[in-house]
mmCIF file of N, CA and C in Angstrom:
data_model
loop_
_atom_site.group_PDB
_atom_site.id
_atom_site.type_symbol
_atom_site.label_atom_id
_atom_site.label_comp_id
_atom_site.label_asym_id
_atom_site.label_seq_id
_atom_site.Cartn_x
_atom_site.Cartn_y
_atom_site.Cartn_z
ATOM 1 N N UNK A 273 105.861 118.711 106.690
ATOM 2 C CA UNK A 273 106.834 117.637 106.705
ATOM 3 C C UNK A 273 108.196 118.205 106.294
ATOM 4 N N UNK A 274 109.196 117.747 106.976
ATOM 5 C CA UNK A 274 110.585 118.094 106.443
ATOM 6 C C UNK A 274 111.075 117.435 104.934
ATOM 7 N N UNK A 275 112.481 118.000 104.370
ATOM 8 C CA UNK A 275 112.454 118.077 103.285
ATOM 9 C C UNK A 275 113.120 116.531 103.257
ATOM 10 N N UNK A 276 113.649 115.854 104.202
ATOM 11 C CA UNK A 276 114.499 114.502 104.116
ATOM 12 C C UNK A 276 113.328 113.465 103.679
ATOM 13 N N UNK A 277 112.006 113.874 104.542
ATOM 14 C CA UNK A 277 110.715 112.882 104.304
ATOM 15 C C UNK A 277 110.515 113.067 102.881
ATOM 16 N N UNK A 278 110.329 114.108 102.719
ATOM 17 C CA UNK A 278 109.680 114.492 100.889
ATOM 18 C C UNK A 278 110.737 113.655 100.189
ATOM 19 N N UNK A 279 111.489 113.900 100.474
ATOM 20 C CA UNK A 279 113.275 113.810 99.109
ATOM 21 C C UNK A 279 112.778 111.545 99.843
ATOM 22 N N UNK A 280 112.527 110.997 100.888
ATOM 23 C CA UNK A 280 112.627 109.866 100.686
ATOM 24 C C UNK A 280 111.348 108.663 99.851
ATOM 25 N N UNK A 281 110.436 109.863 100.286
ATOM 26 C CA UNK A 281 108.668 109.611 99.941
ATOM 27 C C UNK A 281 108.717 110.105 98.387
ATOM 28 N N UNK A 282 109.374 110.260 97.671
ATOM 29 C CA UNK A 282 109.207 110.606 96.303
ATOM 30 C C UNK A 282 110.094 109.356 95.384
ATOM 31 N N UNK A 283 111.639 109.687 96.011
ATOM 32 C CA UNK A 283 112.336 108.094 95.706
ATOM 33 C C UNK A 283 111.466 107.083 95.764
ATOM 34 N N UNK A 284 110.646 106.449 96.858
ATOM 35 C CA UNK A 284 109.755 105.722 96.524
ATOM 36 C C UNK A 284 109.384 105.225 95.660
ATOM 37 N N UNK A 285 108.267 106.672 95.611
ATOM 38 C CA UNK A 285 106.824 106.722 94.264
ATOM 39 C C UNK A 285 107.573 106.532 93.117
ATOM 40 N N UNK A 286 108.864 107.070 92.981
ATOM 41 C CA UNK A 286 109.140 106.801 91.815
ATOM 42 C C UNK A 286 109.841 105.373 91.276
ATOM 43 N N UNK A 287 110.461 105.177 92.321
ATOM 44 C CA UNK A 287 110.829 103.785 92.426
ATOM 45 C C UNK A 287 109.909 102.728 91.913
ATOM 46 N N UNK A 288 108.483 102.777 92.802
ATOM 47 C CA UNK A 288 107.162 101.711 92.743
ATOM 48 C C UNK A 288 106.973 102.199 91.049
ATOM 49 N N UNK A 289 106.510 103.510 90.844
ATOM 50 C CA UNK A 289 105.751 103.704 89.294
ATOM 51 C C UNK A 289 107.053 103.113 88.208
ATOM 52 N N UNK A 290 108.107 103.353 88.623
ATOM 53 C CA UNK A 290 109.303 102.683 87.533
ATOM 54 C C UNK A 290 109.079 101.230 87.394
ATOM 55 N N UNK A 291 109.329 100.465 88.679
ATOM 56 C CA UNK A 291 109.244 99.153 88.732
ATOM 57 C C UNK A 291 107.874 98.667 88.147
ATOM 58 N N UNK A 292 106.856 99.117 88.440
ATOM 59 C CA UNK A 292 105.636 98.734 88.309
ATOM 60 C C UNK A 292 105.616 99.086 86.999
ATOM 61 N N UNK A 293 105.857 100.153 86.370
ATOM 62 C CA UNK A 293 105.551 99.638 84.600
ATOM 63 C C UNK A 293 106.637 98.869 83.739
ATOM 64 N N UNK A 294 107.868 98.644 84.344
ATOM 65 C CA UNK A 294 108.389 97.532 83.777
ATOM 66 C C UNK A 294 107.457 96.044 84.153
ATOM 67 N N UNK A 295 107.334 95.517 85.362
ATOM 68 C CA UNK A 295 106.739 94.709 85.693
ATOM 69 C C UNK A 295 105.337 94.469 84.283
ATOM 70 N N UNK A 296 104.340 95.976 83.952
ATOM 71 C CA UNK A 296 103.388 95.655 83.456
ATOM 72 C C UNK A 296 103.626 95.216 82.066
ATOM 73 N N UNK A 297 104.674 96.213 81.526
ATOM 74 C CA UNK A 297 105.135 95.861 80.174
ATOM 75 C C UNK A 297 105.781 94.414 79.661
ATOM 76 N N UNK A 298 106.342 93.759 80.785
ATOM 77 C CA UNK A 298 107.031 92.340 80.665
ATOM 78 C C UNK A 298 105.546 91.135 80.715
ATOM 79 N N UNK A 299 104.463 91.740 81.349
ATOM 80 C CA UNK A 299 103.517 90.833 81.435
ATOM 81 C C UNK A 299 102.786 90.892 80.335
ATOM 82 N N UNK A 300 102.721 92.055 79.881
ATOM 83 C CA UNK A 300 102.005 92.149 78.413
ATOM 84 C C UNK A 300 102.801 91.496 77.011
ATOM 85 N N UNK A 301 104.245 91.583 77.193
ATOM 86 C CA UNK A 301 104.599 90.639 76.293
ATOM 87 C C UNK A 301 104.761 89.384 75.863
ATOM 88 N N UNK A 302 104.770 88.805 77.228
ATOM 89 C CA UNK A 302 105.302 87.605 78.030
ATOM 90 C C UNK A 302 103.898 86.817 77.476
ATOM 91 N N UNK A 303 102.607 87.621 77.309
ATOM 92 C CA UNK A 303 101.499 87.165 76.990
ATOM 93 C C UNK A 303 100.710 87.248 75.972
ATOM 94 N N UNK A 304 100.656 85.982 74.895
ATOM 95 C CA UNK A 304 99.841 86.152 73.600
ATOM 96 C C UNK A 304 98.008 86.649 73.579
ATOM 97 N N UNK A 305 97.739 87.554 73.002
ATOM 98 C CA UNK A 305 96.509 87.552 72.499
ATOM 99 C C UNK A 305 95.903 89.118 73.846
ATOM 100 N N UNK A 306 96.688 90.303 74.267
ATOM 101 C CA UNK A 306 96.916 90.991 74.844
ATOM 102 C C UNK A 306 96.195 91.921 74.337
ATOM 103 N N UNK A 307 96.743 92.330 72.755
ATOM 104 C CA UNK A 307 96.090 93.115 72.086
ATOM 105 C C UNK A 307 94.602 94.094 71.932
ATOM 106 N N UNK A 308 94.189 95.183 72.607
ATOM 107 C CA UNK A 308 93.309 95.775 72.835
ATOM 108 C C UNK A 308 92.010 94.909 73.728
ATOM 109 N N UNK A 309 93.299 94.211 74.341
ATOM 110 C CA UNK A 309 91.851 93.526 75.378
ATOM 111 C C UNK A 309 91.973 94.894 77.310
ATOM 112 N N UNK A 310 91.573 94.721 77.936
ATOM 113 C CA UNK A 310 91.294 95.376 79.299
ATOM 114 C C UNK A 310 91.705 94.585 80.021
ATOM 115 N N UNK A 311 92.587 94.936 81.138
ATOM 116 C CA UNK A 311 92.785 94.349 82.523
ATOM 117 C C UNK A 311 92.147 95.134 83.726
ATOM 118 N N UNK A 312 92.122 94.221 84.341
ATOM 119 C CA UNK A 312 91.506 95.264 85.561
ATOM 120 C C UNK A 312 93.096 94.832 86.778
ATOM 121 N N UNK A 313 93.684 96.213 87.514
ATOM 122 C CA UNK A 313 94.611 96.055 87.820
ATOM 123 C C UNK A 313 94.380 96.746 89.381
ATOM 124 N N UNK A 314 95.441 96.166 90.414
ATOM 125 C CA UNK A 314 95.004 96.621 91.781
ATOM 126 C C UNK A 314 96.380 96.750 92.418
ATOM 127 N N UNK A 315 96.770 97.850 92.746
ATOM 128 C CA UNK A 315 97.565 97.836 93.943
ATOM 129 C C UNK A 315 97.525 97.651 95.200
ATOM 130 N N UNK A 316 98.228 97.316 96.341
ATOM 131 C CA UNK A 316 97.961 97.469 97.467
ATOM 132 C C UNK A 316 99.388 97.928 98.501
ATOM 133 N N UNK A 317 99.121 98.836 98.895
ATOM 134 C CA UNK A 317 100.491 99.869 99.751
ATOM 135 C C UNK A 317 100.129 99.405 101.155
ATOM 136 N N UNK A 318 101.137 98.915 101.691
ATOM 137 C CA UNK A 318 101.074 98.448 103.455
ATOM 138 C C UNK A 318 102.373 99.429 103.323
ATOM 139 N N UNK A 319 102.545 99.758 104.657
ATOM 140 C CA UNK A 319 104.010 100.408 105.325
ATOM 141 C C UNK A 319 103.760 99.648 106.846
ATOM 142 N N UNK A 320 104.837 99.087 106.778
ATOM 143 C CA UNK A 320 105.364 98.040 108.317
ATOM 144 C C UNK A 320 105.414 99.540 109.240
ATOM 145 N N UNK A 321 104.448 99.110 110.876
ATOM 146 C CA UNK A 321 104.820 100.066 111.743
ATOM 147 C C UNK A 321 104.033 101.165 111.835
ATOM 148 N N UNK A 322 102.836 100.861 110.341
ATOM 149 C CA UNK A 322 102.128 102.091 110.632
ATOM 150 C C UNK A 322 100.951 101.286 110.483
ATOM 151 N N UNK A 323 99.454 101.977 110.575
ATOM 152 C CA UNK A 323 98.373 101.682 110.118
ATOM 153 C C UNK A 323 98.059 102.204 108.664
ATOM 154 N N UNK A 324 98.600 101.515 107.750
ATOM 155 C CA UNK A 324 98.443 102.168 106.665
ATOM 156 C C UNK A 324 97.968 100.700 105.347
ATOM 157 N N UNK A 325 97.237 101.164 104.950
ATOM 158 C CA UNK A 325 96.835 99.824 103.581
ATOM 159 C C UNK A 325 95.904 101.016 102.530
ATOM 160 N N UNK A 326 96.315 101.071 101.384
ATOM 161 C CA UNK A 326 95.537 101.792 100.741
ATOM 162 C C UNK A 326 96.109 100.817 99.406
ATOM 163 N N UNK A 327 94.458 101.129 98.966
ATOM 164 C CA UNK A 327 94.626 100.156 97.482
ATOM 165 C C UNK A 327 94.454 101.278 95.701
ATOM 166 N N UNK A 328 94.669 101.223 95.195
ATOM 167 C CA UNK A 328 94.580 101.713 93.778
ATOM 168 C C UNK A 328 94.187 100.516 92.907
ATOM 169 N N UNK A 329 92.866 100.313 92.133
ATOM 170 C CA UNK A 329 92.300 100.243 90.927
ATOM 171 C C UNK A 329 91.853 100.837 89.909
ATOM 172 N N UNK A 330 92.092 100.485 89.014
ATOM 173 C CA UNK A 330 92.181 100.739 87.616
ATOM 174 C C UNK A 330 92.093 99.972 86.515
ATOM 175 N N UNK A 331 92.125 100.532 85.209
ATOM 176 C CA UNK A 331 92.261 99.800 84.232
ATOM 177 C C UNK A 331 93.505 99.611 83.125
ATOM 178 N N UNK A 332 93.929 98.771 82.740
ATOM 179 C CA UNK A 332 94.999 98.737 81.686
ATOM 180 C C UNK A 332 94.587 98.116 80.329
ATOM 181 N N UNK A 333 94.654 99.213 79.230
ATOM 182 C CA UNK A 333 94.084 98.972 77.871
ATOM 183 C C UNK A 333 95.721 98.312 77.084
ATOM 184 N N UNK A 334 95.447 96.730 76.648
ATOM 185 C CA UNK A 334 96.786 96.174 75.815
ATOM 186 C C UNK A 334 97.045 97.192 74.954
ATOM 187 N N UNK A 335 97.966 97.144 74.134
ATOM 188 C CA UNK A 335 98.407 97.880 73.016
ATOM 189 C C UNK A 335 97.603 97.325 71.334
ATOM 190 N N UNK A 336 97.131 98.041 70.392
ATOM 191 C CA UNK A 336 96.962 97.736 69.871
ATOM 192 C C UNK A 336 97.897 97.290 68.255
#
């Protein structure tokens, strides 16, 4: 792959992982009784134009 794809496909990722742990951190505060409980958490990546859907699950441990 050329270097314009890499340099735009990384802006991205980093974009989504930035946004996405503000997003998680505002939900964890936003919410009483959080505290060392487990979420179960799911992404899902579409790109318009392609055949593409890939999901990421996981877990998120509250803060104690």
């Amino acid at each position: 792959m050329d270097e314009d794809f890499n340099m735009s496909m990384r802006k991205f990722l980093k974009q989504v992982g930035v946004t996405s742990q503000q997003a998680i951190e505002e939900g964890m505060r936003s919410t009483d009784g959080t505290a060392g409980k487990t979420f179960e958490a799911k992404v899902v990546l579409t790109i318009d134009g392609l055949d593409v859907e890939h999901t990421v699950t996981g877990t998120i441990k509250g803060a104690e």
